[in-house]
PDB file of C-alpha atoms in Angstrom:
ATOM      1  CA  MET A   1     -67.613  57.316  37.402  1.00 60.00           C
ATOM      2  CA  SER A   2     -64.197  56.208  38.591  1.00 64.00           C
ATOM      3  CA  THR A   3     -61.792  58.241  40.616  1.00 72.00           C
ATOM      4  CA  GLU A   4     -58.152  57.643  39.886  1.00 75.00           C
ATOM      5  CA  ILE A   5     -55.857  57.986  42.867  1.00 73.00           C
ATOM      6  CA  LYS A   6     -52.305  58.980  42.093  1.00 73.00           C
ATOM      7  CA  HIS A   7     -49.540  58.052  44.497  1.00 72.00           C
ATOM      8  CA  LYS A   8     -46.503  60.263  44.675  1.00 77.00           C
ATOM      9  CA  THR A   9     -43.265  58.538  45.618  1.00 82.00           C
ATOM     10  CA  SER A  10     -41.661  60.469  48.441  1.00 91.00           C
ATOM     11  CA  ASN A  11     -37.977  60.931  49.177  1.00 95.00           C
ATOM     12  CA  PRO A  12     -37.036  59.134  52.422  1.00 96.00           C
ATOM     13  CA  GLY A  13     -33.533  60.643  52.321  1.00 97.00           C
ATOM     14  CA  PRO A  14     -34.248  63.684  54.509  1.00 98.00           C
ATOM     15  CA  LEU A  15     -35.612  61.467  57.292  1.00 98.00           C
ATOM     16  CA  GLY A  16     -32.455  59.365  57.228  1.00 98.00           C
ATOM     17  CA  LEU A  17     -30.217  62.431  57.095  1.00 98.00           C
ATOM     18  CA  LEU A  18     -32.030  64.049  60.013  1.00 98.00           C
ATOM     19  CA  GLY A  19     -31.821  60.841  62.048  1.00 97.00           C
ATOM     20  CA  PHE A  20     -28.114  60.612  61.341  1.00 98.00           C
ATOM     21  CA  GLY A  21     -27.348  64.321  61.685  1.00 98.00           C
ATOM     22  CA  MET A  22     -29.241  65.060  64.883  1.00 98.00           C
ATOM     23  CA  THR A  23     -27.886  61.989  66.672  1.00 98.00           C
ATOM     24  CA  THR A  24     -24.339  62.666  65.462  1.00 98.00           C
ATOM     25  CA  VAL A  25     -24.453  66.250  66.758  1.00 98.00           C
ATOM     26  CA  LEU A  26     -25.686  65.111  70.186  1.00 97.00           C
ATOM     27  CA  LEU A  27     -23.050  62.383  70.545  1.00 98.00           C
ATOM     28  CA  ASN A  28     -20.268  64.693  69.448  1.00 98.00           C
ATOM     29  CA  LEU A  29     -21.308  67.432  71.862  1.00 98.00           C
ATOM     30  CA  HIS A  30     -20.318  64.766  74.396  1.00 97.00           C
ATOM     31  CA  ASN A  31     -17.104  63.824  72.547  1.00 98.00           C
ATOM     32  CA  ALA A  32     -16.106  67.504  72.366  1.00 98.00           C
ATOM     33  CA  GLY A  33     -16.491  67.740  76.134  1.00 97.00           C
ATOM     34  CA  PHE A  34     -19.642  69.848  76.438  1.00 98.00           C
ATOM     35  CA  PHE A  35     -21.844  67.222  78.128  1.00 96.00           C
ATOM     36  CA  PRO A  36     -21.471  63.792  79.700  1.00 94.00           C
ATOM     37  CA  ASN A  37     -22.847  60.876  77.714  1.00 93.00           C
ATOM     38  CA  SER A  38     -26.426  60.417  78.879  1.00 94.00           C
ATOM     39  CA  ILE A  39     -29.789  58.866  78.174  1.00 96.00           C
ATOM     40  CA  ILE A  40     -30.367  61.676  75.664  1.00 96.00           C
ATOM     41  CA  VAL A  41     -27.791  60.215  73.272  1.00 96.00           C
ATOM     42  CA  VAL A  42     -28.933  56.655  73.966  1.00 96.00           C
ATOM     43  CA  ALA A  43     -32.576  57.537  73.231  1.00 97.00           C
ATOM     44  CA  MET A  44     -31.666  59.430  70.053  1.00 97.00           C
ATOM     45  CA  GLY A  45     -29.405  56.548  69.029  1.00 97.00           C
ATOM     46  CA  ILE A  46     -32.289  54.112  69.298  1.00 97.00           C
ATOM     47  CA  ALA A  47     -35.006  56.314  67.783  1.00 97.00           C
ATOM     48  CA  MET A  48     -33.640  58.814  65.268  1.00 96.00           C
ATOM     49  CA  GLY A  49     -30.158  57.425  64.720  1.00 96.00           C
ATOM     50  CA  GLY A  50     -31.369  53.850  64.536  1.00 97.00           C
ATOM     51  CA  LEU A  51     -35.042  53.449  63.723  1.00 98.00           C
ATOM     52  CA  ALA A  52     -35.464  56.521  61.492  1.00 98.00           C
ATOM     53  CA  GLN A  53     -32.431  55.582  59.401  1.00 98.00           C
ATOM     54  CA  VAL A  54     -33.449  51.940  59.084  1.00 98.00           C
ATOM     55  CA  ILE A  55     -36.930  52.997  57.929  1.00 98.00           C
ATOM     56  CA  ALA A  56     -35.418  55.461  55.440  1.00 98.00           C
ATOM     57  CA  GLY A  57     -32.980  52.794  54.247  1.00 98.00           C
ATOM     58  CA  ILE A  58     -35.705  50.239  53.644  1.00 98.00           C
ATOM     59  CA  PHE A  59     -37.720  52.758  51.630  1.00 97.00           C
ATOM     60  CA  GLU A  60     -34.622  53.724  49.633  1.00 97.00           C
ATOM     61  CA  LEU A  61     -34.019  50.045  48.829  1.00 97.00           C
ATOM     62  CA  LYS A  62     -37.681  49.694  47.830  1.00 96.00           C
ATOM     63  CA  HIS A  63     -37.219  52.652  45.465  1.00 95.00           C
ATOM     64  CA  GLY A  64     -34.189  50.945  43.902  1.00 96.00           C
ATOM     65  CA  ASN A  65     -31.595  53.250  45.466  1.00 96.00           C
ATOM     66  CA  THR A  66     -28.856  50.840  46.542  1.00 97.00           C
ATOM     67  CA  PHE A  67     -26.447  53.548  47.758  1.00 97.00           C
ATOM     68  CA  ALA A  68     -28.880  55.377  50.057  1.00 97.00           C
ATOM     69  CA  GLY A  69     -30.551  52.138  51.118  1.00 98.00           C
ATOM     70  CA  THR A  70     -27.226  50.632  52.148  1.00 98.00           C
ATOM     71  CA  ALA A  71     -26.072  53.834  53.839  1.00 98.00           C
ATOM     72  CA  PHE A  72     -29.173  54.509  55.900  1.00 98.00           C
ATOM     73  CA  THR A  73     -29.766  50.898  56.887  1.00 98.00           C
ATOM     74  CA  ALA A  74     -26.113  50.317  57.821  1.00 98.00           C
ATOM     75  CA  TYR A  75     -25.734  53.541  59.816  1.00 98.00           C
ATOM     76  CA  GLY A  76     -29.081  52.964  61.521  1.00 98.00           C
ATOM     77  CA  LEU A  77     -27.820  49.572  62.619  1.00 98.00           C
ATOM     78  CA  PHE A  78     -24.521  51.218  63.639  1.00 98.00           C
ATOM     79  CA  TRP A  79     -26.451  53.365  66.120  1.00 98.00           C
ATOM     80  CA  TRP A  80     -28.290  50.361  67.517  1.00 97.00           C
ATOM     81  CA  SER A  81     -25.048  48.401  67.881  1.00 97.00           C
ATOM     82  CA  LEU A  82     -23.343  51.361  69.573  1.00 97.00           C
ATOM     83  CA  VAL A  83     -26.184  51.669  72.071  1.00 96.00           C
ATOM     84  CA  ILE A  84     -25.941  47.931  72.776  1.00 96.00           C
ATOM     85  CA  ILE A  85     -22.184  48.329  73.372  1.00 95.00           C
ATOM     86  CA  TRP A  86     -22.805  51.190  75.824  1.00 94.00           C
ATOM     87  CA  VAL A  87     -25.743  49.626  77.656  1.00 93.00           C
ATOM     88  CA  ASN A  88     -24.297  46.097  77.512  1.00 89.00           C
ATOM     89  CA  PRO A  89     -27.415  44.034  78.197  1.00 89.00           C
ATOM     90  CA  PHE A  90     -25.112  40.982  78.231  1.00 87.00           C
ATOM     91  CA  ALA A  91     -23.087  42.149  81.254  1.00 84.00           C
ATOM     92  CA  ASP A  92     -24.120  39.081  83.263  1.00 85.00           C
ATOM     93  CA  VAL A  93     -23.015  36.645  80.546  1.00 85.00           C
ATOM     94  CA  ALA A  94     -19.587  35.433  81.636  1.00 80.00           C
ATOM     95  CA  THR A  95     -18.409  34.648  78.098  1.00 85.00           C
ATOM     96  CA  ILE A  96     -19.102  38.147  76.707  1.00 86.00           C
ATOM     97  CA  ALA A  97     -16.590  40.742  77.853  1.00 85.00           C
ATOM     98  CA  PRO A  98     -17.527  44.439  77.917  1.00 86.00           C
ATOM     99  CA  ALA A  99     -15.971  46.655  75.256  1.00 89.00           C
ATOM    100  CA  ASP A 100     -12.554  48.089  75.948  1.00 92.00           C
ATOM    101  CA  ALA A 101     -11.071  51.105  74.169  1.00 91.00           C
ATOM    102  CA  THR A 102      -8.819  49.094  71.857  1.00 95.00           C
ATOM    103  CA  TYR A 103     -11.565  46.752  70.661  1.00 95.00           C
ATOM    104  CA  LEU A 104     -13.886  49.752  70.254  1.00 97.00           C
ATOM    105  CA  ALA A 105     -11.145  51.354  68.150  1.00 97.00           C
ATOM    106  CA  PHE A 106     -11.233  48.374  65.771  1.00 98.00           C
ATOM    107  CA  TYR A 107     -15.036  48.689  65.609  1.00 98.00           C
ATOM    108  CA  LEU A 108     -14.698  52.382  64.691  1.00 98.00           C
ATOM    109  CA  LEU A 109     -11.898  51.633  62.221  1.00 98.00           C
ATOM    110  CA  LEU A 110     -14.127  49.168  60.353  1.00 98.00           C
ATOM    111  CA  TRP A 111     -16.861  51.803  60.161  1.00 98.00           C
ATOM    112  CA  GLY A 112     -14.259  54.272  58.868  1.00 98.00           C
ATOM    113  CA  ILE A 113     -13.250  51.852  56.106  1.00 98.00           C
ATOM    114  CA  PHE A 114     -16.908  51.261  55.169  1.00 98.00           C
ATOM    115  CA  THR A 115     -17.534  55.014  55.142  1.00 98.00           C
ATOM    116  CA  THR A 116     -14.489  55.615  52.951  1.00 98.00           C
ATOM    117  CA  PHE A 117     -15.823  53.395  50.181  1.00 97.00           C
ATOM    118  CA  MET A 118     -19.264  54.951  50.619  1.00 98.00           C
ATOM    119  CA  PHE A 119     -17.578  58.354  50.243  1.00 98.00           C
ATOM    120  CA  ILE A 120     -16.094  57.179  46.935  1.00 98.00           C
ATOM    121  CA  GLY A 121     -19.660  56.417  45.859  1.00 97.00           C
ATOM    122  CA  THR A 122     -20.678  60.005  46.680  1.00 98.00           C
ATOM    123  CA  LEU A 123     -18.368  61.358  43.995  1.00 97.00           C
ATOM    124  CA  LYS A 124     -21.372  60.824  41.692  1.00 96.00           C
ATOM    125  CA  HIS A 125     -23.633  62.799  44.085  1.00 97.00           C
ATOM    126  CA  ASN A 126     -23.981  66.451  45.068  1.00 97.00           C
ATOM    127  CA  LYS A 127     -21.365  68.296  47.123  1.00 98.00           C
ATOM    128  CA  ALA A 128     -23.509  68.256  50.278  1.00 98.00           C
ATOM    129  CA  THR A 129     -23.570  64.448  50.264  1.00 98.00           C
ATOM    130  CA  GLN A 130     -19.814  64.363  49.653  1.00 98.00           C
ATOM    131  CA  VAL A 131     -19.252  66.618  52.673  1.00 98.00           C
ATOM    132  CA  VAL A 132     -21.428  64.404  54.890  1.00 98.00           C
ATOM    133  CA  PHE A 133     -19.620  61.185  53.958  1.00 98.00           C
ATOM    134  CA  GLY A 134     -16.145  62.723  53.781  1.00 98.00           C
ATOM    135  CA  SER A 135     -16.475  64.275  57.218  1.00 98.00           C
ATOM    136  CA  LEU A 136     -17.983  61.056  58.589  1.00 98.00           C
ATOM    137  CA  ALA A 137     -15.010  59.012  57.375  1.00 98.00           C
ATOM    138  CA  ILE A 138     -12.667  61.482  59.071  1.00 98.00           C
ATOM    139  CA  LEU A 139     -14.780  61.283  62.236  1.00 98.00           C
ATOM    140  CA  PHE A 140     -14.587  57.483  62.422  1.00 98.00           C
ATOM    141  CA  PHE A 141     -10.824  57.499  61.857  1.00 98.00           C
ATOM    142  CA  LEU A 142     -10.262  60.215  64.492  1.00 98.00           C
ATOM    143  CA  LEU A 143     -12.395  58.342  67.022  1.00 98.00           C
ATOM    144  CA  ALA A 144     -10.516  55.112  66.257  1.00 98.00           C
ATOM    145  CA  ILE A 145      -7.150  56.857  66.675  1.00 98.00           C
ATOM    146  CA  GLY A 146      -8.351  58.407  69.934  1.00 98.00           C
ATOM    147  CA  ASP A 147      -9.311  54.975  71.272  1.00 97.00           C
ATOM    148  CA  PHE A 148      -6.173  53.228  69.953  1.00 97.00           C
ATOM    149  CA  THR A 149      -3.897  55.835  71.547  1.00 97.00           C
ATOM    150  CA  HIS A 150      -6.087  56.539  74.603  1.00 97.00           C
ATOM    151  CA  ASN A 151      -5.586  60.203  73.748  1.00 97.00           C
ATOM    152  CA  HIS A 152      -8.572  62.228  74.939  1.00 97.00           C
ATOM    153  CA  ALA A 153      -7.420  65.293  72.965  1.00 98.00           C
ATOM    154  CA  ILE A 154      -7.908  63.412  69.683  1.00 98.00           C
ATOM    155  CA  THR A 155     -11.388  62.301  70.775  1.00 97.00           C
ATOM    156  CA  LYS A 156     -12.192  65.922  71.654  1.00 98.00           C
ATOM    157  CA  ILE A 157     -11.033  67.072  68.198  1.00 98.00           C
ATOM    158  CA  ALA A 158     -13.178  64.292  66.728  1.00 98.00           C
ATOM    159  CA  GLY A 159     -16.107  65.712  68.690  1.00 98.00           C
ATOM    160  CA  PHE A 160     -15.822  69.090  66.991  1.00 98.00           C
ATOM    161  CA  GLU A 161     -15.409  67.410  63.612  1.00 98.00           C
ATOM    162  CA  GLY A 162     -18.454  65.230  64.387  1.00 98.00           C
ATOM    163  CA  ILE A 163     -20.562  68.274  65.205  1.00 98.00           C
ATOM    164  CA  PHE A 164     -19.648  69.633  61.757  1.00 98.00           C
ATOM    165  CA  CYS A 165     -20.495  66.274  60.173  1.00 98.00           C
ATOM    166  CA  GLY A 166     -23.896  66.088  61.864  1.00 98.00           C
ATOM    167  CA  LEU A 167     -24.728  69.684  60.965  1.00 98.00           C
ATOM    168  CA  SER A 168     -23.777  69.000  57.339  1.00 98.00           C
ATOM    169  CA  ALA A 169     -26.306  66.126  57.275  1.00 98.00           C
ATOM    170  CA  ILE A 170     -28.988  68.377  58.781  1.00 98.00           C
ATOM    171  CA  TYR A 171     -28.161  71.007  56.134  1.00 98.00           C
ATOM    172  CA  SER A 172     -28.507  68.424  53.363  1.00 98.00           C
ATOM    173  CA  ALA A 173     -31.858  67.235  54.757  1.00 98.00           C
ATOM    174  CA  ALA A 174     -33.122  70.792  55.064  1.00 98.00           C
ATOM    175  CA  GLY A 175     -32.030  71.529  51.506  1.00 98.00           C
ATOM    176  CA  GLN A 176     -33.837  68.503  50.133  1.00 97.00           C
ATOM    177  CA  ILE A 177     -37.050  69.266  52.036  1.00 97.00           C
ATOM    178  CA  ILE A 178     -37.167  73.002  51.372  1.00 97.00           C
ATOM    179  CA  ASN A 179     -36.076  72.758  47.725  1.00 97.00           C
ATOM    180  CA  GLU A 180     -38.737  70.123  47.041  1.00 95.00           C
ATOM    181  CA  GLU A 181     -41.445  72.126  48.784  1.00 95.00           C
ATOM    182  CA  TYR A 182     -40.685  75.268  46.791  1.00 97.00           C
ATOM    183  CA  GLY A 183     -39.905  73.474  43.535  1.00 95.00           C
ATOM    184  CA  LYS A 184     -36.642  75.384  43.172  1.00 97.00           C
ATOM    185  CA  THR A 185     -33.230  75.684  44.785  1.00 97.00           C
ATOM    186  CA  ILE A 186     -33.480  77.678  47.976  1.00 97.00           C
ATOM    187  CA  ILE A 187     -30.703  75.860  49.803  1.00 97.00           C
ATOM    188  CA  PRO A 188     -27.873  74.937  47.436  1.00 97.00           C
ATOM    189  CA  LEU A 189     -26.641  71.366  47.628  1.00 97.00           C
ATOM    190  CA  GLY A 190     -24.047  71.583  44.861  1.00 96.00           C
TER     191      GLY A 190
END
């Protein structure tokens, strides 16, 4: 008598979306002026923003999903690189200067450009995914403009927009989890 074990392929997307969304909300509560930047954002950036998204991205790539695999892996590594910029473990290395606002603006601008072409890719996806990537592109561009101009008001506006962006990712993750569990649409994703 043989027992056949069936393996169900799971969807790693909600994990990546939660890692992105929760970390984005926390960082942008700071950008909007509600809290100072603290170890809370750094820890979330390493764990949920970084590690959870990289894990989700690798599983998406394994499942043959190039878009989600690229997105989650890249944004997970974004969080790790941002934490490294903040913490600057190379502060004692004379040839590596700490980040200044203008150079950070170029960093954010490049992420905005990457996110814009990822947004174009979402036009084949549901509306929830389009909202996440569209609002993320806007967030990166606002943050870049804030750093280029040294205008704190723009960064504060970006903070509110980033809170929306993060919450939209959490909504999308919740929709995917709950809809799958119930086998029907409970939370519409469009």
